[in-house]
PDB file of C-alpha atoms and ligand atoms in Angstrom:
ATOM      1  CA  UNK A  13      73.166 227.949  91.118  1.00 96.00           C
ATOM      2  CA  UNK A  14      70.254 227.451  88.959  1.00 98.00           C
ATOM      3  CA  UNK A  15      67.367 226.176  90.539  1.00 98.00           C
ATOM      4  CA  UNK A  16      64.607 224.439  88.097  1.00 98.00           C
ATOM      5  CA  UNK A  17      61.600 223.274  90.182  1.00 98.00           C
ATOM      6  CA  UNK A  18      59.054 220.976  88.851  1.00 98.00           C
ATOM      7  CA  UNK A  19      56.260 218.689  89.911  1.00 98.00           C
ATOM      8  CA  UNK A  20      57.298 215.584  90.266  1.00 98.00           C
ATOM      9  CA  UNK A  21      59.671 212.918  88.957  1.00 98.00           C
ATOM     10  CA  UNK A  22      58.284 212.734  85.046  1.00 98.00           C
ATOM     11  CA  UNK A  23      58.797 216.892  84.994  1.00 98.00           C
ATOM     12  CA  UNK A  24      62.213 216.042  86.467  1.00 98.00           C
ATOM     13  CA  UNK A  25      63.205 213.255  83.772  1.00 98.00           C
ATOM     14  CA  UNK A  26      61.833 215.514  80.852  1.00 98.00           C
ATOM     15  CA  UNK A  27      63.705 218.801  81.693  1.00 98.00           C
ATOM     16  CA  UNK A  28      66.984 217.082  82.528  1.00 98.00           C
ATOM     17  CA  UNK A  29      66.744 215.253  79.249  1.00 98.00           C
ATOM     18  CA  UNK A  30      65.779 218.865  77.457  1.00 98.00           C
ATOM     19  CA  UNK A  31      69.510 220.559  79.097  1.00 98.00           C
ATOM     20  CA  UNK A  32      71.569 217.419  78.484  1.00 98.00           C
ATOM     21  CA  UNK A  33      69.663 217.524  74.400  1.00 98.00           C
ATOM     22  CA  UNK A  34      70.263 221.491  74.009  1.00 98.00           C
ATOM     23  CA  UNK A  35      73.861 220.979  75.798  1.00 98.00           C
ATOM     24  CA  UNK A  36      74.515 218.330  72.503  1.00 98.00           C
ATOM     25  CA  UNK A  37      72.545 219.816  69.793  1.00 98.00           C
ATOM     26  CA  UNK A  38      74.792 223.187  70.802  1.00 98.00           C
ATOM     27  CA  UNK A  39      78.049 221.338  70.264  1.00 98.00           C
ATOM     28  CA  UNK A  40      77.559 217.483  68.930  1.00 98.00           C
ATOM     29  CA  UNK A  41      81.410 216.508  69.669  1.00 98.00           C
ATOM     30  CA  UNK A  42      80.442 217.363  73.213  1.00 98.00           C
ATOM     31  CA  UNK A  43      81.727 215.714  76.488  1.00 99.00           C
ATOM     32  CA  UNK A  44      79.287 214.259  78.602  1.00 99.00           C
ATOM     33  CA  UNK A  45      79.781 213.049  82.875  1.00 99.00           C
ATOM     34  CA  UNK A  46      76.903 210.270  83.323  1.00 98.00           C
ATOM     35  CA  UNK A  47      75.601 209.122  86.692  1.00 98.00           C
ATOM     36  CA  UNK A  48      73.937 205.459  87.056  1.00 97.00           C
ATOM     37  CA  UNK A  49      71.328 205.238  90.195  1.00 94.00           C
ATOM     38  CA  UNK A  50      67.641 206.199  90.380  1.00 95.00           C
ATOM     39  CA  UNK A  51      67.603 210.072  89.391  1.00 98.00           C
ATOM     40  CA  UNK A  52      68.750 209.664  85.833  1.00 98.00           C
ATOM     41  CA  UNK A  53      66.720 206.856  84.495  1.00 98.00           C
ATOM     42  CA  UNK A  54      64.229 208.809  83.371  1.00 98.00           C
ATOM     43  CA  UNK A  55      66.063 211.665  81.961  1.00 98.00           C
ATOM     44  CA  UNK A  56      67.848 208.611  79.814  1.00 98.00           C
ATOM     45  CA  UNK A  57      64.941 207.254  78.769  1.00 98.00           C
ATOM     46  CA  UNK A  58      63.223 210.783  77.799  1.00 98.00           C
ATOM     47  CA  UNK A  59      66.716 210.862  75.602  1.00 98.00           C
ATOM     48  CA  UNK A  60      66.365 208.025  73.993  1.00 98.00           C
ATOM     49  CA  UNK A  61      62.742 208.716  72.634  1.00 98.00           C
ATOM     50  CA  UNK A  62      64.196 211.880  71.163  1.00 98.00           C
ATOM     51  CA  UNK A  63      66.929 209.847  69.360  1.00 98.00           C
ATOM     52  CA  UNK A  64      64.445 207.543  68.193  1.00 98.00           C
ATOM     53  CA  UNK A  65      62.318 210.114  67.331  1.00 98.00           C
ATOM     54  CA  UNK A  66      65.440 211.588  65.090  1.00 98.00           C
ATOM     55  CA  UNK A  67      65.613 214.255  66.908  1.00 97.00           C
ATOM     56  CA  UNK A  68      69.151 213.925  69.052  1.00 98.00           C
ATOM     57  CA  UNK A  69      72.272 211.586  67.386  1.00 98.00           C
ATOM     58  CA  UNK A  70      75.043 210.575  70.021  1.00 98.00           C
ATOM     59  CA  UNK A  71      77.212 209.963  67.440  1.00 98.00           C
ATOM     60  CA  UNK A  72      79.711 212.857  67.915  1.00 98.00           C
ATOM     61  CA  UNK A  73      79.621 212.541  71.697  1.00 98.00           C
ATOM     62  CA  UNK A  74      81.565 211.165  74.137  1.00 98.00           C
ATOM     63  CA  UNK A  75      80.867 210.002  77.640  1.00 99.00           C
ATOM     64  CA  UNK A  76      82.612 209.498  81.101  1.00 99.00           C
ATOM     65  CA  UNK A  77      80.727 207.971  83.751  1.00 98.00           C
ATOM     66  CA  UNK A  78      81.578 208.689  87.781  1.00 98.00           C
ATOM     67  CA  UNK A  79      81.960 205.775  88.798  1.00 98.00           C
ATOM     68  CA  UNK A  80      82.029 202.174  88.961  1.00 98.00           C
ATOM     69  CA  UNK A  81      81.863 199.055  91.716  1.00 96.00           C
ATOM     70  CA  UNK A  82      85.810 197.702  92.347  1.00 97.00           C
ATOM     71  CA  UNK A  83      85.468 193.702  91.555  1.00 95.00           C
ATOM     72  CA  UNK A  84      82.809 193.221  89.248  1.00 95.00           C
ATOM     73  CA  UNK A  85      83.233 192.459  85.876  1.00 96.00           C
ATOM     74  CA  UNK A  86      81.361 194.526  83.098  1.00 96.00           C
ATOM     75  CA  UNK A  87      79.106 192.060  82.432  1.00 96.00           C
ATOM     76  CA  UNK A  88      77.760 192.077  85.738  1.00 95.00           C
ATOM     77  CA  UNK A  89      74.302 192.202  86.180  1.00 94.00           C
ATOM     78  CA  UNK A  90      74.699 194.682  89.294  1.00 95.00           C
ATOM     79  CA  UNK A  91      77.766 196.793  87.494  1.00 96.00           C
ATOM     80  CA  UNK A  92      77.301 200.258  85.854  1.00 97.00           C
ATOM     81  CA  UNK A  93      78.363 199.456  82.635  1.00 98.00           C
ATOM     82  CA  UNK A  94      75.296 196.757  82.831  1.00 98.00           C
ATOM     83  CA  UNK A  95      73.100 199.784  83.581  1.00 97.00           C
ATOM     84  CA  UNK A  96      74.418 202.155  80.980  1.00 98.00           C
ATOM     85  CA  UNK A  97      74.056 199.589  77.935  1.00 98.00           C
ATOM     86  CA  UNK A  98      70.604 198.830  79.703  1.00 98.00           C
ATOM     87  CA  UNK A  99      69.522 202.513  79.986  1.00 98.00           C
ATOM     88  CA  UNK A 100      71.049 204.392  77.313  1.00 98.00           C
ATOM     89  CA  UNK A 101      74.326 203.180  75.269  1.00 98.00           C
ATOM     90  CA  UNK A 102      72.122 200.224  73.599  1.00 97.00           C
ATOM     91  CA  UNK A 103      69.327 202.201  72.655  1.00 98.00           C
ATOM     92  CA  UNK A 104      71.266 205.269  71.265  1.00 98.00           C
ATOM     93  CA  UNK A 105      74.223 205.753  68.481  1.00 98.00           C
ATOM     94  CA  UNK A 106      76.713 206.419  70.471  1.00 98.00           C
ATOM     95  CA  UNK A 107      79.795 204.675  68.846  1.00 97.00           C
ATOM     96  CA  UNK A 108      81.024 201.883  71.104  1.00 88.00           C
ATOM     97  CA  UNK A 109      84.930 203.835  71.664  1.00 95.00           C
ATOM     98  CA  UNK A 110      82.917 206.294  73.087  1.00 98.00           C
ATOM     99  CA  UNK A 111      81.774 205.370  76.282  1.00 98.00           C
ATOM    100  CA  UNK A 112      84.002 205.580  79.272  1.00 98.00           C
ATOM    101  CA  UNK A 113      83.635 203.879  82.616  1.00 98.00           C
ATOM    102  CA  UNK A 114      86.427 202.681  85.245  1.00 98.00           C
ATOM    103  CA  UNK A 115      87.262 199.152  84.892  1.00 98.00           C
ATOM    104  CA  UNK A 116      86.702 197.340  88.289  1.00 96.00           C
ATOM    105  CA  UNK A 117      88.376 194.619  87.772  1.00 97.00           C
ATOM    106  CA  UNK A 118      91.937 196.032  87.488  1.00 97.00           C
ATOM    107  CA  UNK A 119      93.524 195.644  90.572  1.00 95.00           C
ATOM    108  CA  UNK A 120      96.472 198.324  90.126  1.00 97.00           C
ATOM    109  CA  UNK A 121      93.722 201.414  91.508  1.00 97.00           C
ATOM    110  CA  UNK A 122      97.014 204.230  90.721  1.00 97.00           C
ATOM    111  CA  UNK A 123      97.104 202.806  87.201  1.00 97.00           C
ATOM    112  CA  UNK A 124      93.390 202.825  86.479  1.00 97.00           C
ATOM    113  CA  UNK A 125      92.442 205.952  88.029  1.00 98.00           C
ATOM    114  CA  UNK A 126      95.316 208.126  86.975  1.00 98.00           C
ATOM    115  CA  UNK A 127      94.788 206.547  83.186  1.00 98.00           C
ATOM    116  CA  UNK A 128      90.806 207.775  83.981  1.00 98.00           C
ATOM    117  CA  UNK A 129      92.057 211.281  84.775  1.00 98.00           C
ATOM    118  CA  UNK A 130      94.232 211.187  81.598  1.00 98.00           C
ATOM    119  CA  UNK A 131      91.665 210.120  79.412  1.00 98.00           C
ATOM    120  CA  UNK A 132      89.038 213.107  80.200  1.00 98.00           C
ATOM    121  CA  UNK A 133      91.874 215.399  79.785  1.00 98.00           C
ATOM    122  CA  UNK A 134      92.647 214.195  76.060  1.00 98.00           C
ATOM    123  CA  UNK A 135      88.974 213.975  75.630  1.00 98.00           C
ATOM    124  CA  UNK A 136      89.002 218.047  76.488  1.00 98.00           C
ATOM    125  CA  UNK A 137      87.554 218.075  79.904  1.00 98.00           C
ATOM    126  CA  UNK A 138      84.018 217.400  80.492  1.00 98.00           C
ATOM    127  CA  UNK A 139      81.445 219.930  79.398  1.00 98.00           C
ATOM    128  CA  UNK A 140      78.043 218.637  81.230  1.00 98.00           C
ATOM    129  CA  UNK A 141      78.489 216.538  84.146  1.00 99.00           C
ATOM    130  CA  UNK A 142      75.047 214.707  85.478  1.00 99.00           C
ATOM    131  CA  UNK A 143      74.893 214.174  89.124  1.00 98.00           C
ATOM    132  CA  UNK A 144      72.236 212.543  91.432  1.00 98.00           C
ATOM    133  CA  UNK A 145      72.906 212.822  95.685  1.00 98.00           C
ATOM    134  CA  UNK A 146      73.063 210.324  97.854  1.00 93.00           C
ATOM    135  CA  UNK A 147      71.301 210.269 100.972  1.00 92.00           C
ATOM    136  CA  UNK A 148      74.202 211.506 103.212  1.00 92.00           C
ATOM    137  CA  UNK A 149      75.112 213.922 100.313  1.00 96.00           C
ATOM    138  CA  UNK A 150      77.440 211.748  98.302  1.00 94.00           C
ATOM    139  CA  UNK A 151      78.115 213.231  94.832  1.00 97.00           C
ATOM    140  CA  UNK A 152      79.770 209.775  92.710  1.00 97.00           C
ATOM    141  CA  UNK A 153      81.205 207.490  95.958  1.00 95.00           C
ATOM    142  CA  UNK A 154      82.919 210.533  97.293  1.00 96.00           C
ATOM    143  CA  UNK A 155      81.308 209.743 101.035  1.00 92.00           C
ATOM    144  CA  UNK A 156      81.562 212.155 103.791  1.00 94.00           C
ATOM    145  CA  UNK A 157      85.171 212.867 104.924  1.00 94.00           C
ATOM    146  CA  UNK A 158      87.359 215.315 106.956  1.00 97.00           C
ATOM    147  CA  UNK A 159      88.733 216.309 103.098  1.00 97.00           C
ATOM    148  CA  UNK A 160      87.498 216.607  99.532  1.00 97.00           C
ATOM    149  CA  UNK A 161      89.063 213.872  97.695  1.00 95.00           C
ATOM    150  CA  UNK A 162      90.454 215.415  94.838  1.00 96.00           C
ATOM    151  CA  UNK A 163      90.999 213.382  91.533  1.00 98.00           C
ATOM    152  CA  UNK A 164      89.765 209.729  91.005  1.00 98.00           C
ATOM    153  CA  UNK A 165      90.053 207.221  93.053  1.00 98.00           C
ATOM    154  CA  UNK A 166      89.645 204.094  95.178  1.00 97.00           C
ATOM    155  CA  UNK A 167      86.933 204.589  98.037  1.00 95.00           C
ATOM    156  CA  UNK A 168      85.625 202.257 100.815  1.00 94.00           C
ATOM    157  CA  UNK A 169      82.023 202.314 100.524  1.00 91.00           C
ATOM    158  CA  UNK A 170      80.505 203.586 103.709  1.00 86.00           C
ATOM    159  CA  UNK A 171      78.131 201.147 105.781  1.00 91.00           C
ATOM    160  CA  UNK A 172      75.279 203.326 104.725  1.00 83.00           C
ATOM    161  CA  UNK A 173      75.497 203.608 100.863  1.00 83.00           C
ATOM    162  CA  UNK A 174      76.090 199.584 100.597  1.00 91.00           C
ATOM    163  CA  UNK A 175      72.866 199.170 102.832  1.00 91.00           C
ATOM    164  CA  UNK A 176      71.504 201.928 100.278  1.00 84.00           C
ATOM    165  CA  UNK A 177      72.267 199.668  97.237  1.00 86.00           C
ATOM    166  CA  UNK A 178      71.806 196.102  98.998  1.00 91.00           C
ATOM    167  CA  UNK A 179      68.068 196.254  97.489  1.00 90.00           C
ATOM    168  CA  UNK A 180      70.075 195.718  93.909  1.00 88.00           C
ATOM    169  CA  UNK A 181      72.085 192.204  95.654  1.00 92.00           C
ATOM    170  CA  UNK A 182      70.614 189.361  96.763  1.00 93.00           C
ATOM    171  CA  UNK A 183      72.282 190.301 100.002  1.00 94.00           C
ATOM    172  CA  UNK A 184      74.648 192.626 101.568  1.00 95.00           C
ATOM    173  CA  UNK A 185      77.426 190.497 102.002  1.00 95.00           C
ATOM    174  CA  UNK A 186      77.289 190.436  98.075  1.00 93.00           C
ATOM    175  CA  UNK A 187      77.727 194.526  97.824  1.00 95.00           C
ATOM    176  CA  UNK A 188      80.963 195.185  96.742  1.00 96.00           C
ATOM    177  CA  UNK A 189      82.723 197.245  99.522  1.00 95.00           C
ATOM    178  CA  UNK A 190      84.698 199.649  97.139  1.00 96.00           C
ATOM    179  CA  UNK A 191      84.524 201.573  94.128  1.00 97.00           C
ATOM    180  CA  UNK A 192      86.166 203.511  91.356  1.00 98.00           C
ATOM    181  CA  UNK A 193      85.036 207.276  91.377  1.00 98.00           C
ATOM    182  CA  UNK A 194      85.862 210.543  89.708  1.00 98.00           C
ATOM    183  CA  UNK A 195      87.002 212.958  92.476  1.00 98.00           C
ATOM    184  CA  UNK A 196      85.767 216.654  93.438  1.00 98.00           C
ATOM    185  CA  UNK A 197      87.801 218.385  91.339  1.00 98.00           C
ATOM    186  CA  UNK A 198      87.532 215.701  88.841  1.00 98.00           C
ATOM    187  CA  UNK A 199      83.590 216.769  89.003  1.00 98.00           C
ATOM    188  CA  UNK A 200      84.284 220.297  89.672  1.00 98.00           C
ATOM    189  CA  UNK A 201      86.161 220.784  86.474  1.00 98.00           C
ATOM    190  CA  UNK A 202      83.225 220.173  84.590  1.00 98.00           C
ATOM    191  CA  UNK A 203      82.309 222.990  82.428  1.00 98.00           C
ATOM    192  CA  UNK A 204      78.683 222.597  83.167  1.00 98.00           C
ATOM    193  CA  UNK A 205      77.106 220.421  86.581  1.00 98.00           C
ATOM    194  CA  UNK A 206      73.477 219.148  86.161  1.00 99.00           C
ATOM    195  CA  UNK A 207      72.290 217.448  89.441  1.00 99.00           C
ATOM    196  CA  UNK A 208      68.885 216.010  89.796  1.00 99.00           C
ATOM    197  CA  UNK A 209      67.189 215.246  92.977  1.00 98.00           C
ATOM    198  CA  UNK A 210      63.771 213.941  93.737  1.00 98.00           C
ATOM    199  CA  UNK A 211      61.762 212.623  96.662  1.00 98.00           C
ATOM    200  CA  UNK A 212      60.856 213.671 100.134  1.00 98.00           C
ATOM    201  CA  UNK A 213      63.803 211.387 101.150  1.00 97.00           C
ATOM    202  CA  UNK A 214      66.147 213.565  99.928  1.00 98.00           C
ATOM    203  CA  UNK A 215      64.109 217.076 101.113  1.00 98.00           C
ATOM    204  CA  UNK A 216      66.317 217.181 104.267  1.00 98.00           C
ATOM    205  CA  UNK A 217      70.067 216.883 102.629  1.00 98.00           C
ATOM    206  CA  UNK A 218      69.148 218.780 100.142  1.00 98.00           C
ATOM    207  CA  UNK A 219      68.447 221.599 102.099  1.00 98.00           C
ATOM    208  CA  UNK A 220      72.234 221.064 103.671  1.00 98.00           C
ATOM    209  CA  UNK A 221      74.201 220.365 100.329  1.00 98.00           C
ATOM    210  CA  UNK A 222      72.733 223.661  98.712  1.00 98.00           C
ATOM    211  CA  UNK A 223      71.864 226.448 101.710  1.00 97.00           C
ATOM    212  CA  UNK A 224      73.757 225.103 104.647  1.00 98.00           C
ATOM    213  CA  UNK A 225      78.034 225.075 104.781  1.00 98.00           C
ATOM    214  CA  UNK A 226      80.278 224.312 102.562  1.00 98.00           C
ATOM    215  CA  UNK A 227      82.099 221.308 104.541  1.00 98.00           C
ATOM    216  CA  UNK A 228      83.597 217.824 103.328  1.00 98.00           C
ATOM    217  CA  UNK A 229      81.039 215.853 105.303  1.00 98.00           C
ATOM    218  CA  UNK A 230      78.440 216.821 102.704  1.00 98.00           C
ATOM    219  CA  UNK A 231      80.120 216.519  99.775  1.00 98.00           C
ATOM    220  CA  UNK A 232      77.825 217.719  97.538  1.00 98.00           C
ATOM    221  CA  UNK A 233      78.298 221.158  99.594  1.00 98.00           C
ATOM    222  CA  UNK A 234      80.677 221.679  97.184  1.00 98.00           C
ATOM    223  CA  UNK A 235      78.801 222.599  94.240  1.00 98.00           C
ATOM    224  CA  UNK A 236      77.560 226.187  95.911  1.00 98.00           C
ATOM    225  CA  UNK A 237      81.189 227.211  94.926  1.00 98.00           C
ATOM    226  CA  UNK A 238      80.636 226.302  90.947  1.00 98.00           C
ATOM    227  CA  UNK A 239      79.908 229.077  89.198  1.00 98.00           C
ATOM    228  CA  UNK A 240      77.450 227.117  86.278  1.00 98.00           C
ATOM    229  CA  UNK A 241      75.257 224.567  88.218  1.00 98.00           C
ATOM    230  CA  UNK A 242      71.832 223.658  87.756  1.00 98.00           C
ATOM    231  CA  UNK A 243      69.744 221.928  90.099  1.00 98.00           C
ATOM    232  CA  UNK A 244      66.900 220.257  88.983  1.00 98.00           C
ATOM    233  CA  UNK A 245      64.648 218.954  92.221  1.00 98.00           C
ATOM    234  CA  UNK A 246      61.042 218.053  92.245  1.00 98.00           C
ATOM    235  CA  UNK A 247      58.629 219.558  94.982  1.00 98.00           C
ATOM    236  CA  UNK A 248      59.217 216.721  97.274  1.00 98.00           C
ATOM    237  CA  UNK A 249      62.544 217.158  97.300  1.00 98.00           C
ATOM    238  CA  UNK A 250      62.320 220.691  97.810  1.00 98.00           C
ATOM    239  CA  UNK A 251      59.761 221.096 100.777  1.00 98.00           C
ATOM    240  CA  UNK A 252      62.263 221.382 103.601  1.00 98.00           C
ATOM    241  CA  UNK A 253      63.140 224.713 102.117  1.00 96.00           C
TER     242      UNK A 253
HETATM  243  C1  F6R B  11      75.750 207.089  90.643  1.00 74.40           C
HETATM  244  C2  F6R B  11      76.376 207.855  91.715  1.00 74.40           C
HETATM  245  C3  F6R B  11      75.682 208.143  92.999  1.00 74.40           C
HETATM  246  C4  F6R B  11      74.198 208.414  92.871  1.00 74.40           C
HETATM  247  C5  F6R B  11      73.573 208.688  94.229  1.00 74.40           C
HETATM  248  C6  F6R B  11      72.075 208.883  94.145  1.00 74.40           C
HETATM  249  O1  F6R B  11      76.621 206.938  89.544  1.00 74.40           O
HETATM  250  O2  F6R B  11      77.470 208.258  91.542  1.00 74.40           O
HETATM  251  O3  F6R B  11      76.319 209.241  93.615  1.00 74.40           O
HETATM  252  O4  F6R B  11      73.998 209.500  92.017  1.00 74.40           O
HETATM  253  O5  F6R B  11      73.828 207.630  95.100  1.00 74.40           O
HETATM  254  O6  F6R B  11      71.488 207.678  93.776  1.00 74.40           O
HETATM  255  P1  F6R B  11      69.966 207.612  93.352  1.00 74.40           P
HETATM  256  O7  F6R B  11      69.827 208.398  92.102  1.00 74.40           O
HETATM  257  O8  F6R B  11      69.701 206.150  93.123  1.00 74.40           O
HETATM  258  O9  F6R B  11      69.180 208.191  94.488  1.00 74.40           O
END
């Protein structure tokens, strides 16, 4: 693992946007895995002022994001394809086929996942996947567990990560209580990983995902065994180390 420290959260945003830039001015028709939540906002607005700027063109690449809420509809102010158009798609040329995300509003989860699955593999695999971590060391909704799930999937959303994202609902009975999600080795098969973390809220489980065991019930464990990943954490983040 690489390990890129930096200041704080603006440092973070800038040098993610700089790998995920070089990873698509290196090959243009490449295949990027996007994460929604908190850690990547700023790396996706740092890209966008380098499109505008015309220095960076999305319109070669393609995208597959991790994940998505089961039973809201696109349009949904809460959903991820909201914040993708809102963070990124809108503002950049990235042609409208490109963008993949799960639908959550098809009911038959075999059908859509296994179609997900099929669709990065006749896109050519993914060669930069973005990450963030969730507090209890989720990587996309793959929660702790006895086992890694392996390809996408259906998951219950633990009590923890829908109190995590209530402060986006008016309430928690209004969380959704599953989602669609790439799997481990659906994430582990990407050429490249990028994860960022930030904040002295994440200091502790970061210290567990990347130096302690690899074990199921930190799922993001699992990235110690791929052999290109690059951690980008800001000092916060990094002080229980
Ligand atoms: C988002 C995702 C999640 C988040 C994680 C961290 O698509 O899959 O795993 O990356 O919950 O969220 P933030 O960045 O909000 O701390």
């Amino acid at each position: 693992m690489r390990l890129i420290s930096v200041s704080d959260y603006s440092a973070l945003s800038t040098a993610a946007a700089d790998l995920i830039a070089a990873q698509i001015l290196l090959k243009p028709a490449c295949v990027l895995g996007l994460a929604t939540g908190s850690s990547p906002v700023g790396a996706y607005r740092e890209l966008v002022k380098l499109h505008q700027a015309g220095r960076l063109s999305f319109s070669r690449v393609t995208t597959f994001n991790l994940d998505e809420y089961r039973g809201l509809p696109d349009d949904h102010p809460q959903s991820y394809h909201t914040f993708m158009n809102q963070n990124l798609f809108r503002a950049v040329d990235l042609p409208s086929g490109a963008a993949h995300l799960l639908d959550g509003m098809d009911p038959d989860a075999a059908r859509q996942c296994a179609g997900y699955e099929a669709a990065i593999h006749a896109a050519g695999g993914i060669d930069l996947q973005l990450l963030g971590m969730g507090h209890n060391g989720h990587i996309g909704f793959n929660e702790p567990a006895d086992f890694f799930p392996l390809d996408t999937h259906c998951v219950d959303l633990t009590p923890s990560t829908r109190q995590a994202n209530q402060r986006f609902f008016p309430s928690l009975d209004d969380v959704p209580r599953q989602a669609y999600t790439m799997g481990i080795r659906t994430i582990l098969s990407a050429r490249r990983i990028l994860i960022l973390v930030h904040g002295a809220d994440k200091a502790e489980i970061l210290k567990t995902a990347f130096y302690g065991p690899v074990t199921p019930q930190v799922p993001a464990s699992i990235l110690q065994l791929h052999s290109d990943v690059t951690l980008v954490a800001d000092e916060a983040a990094l002080s229980a180390l």
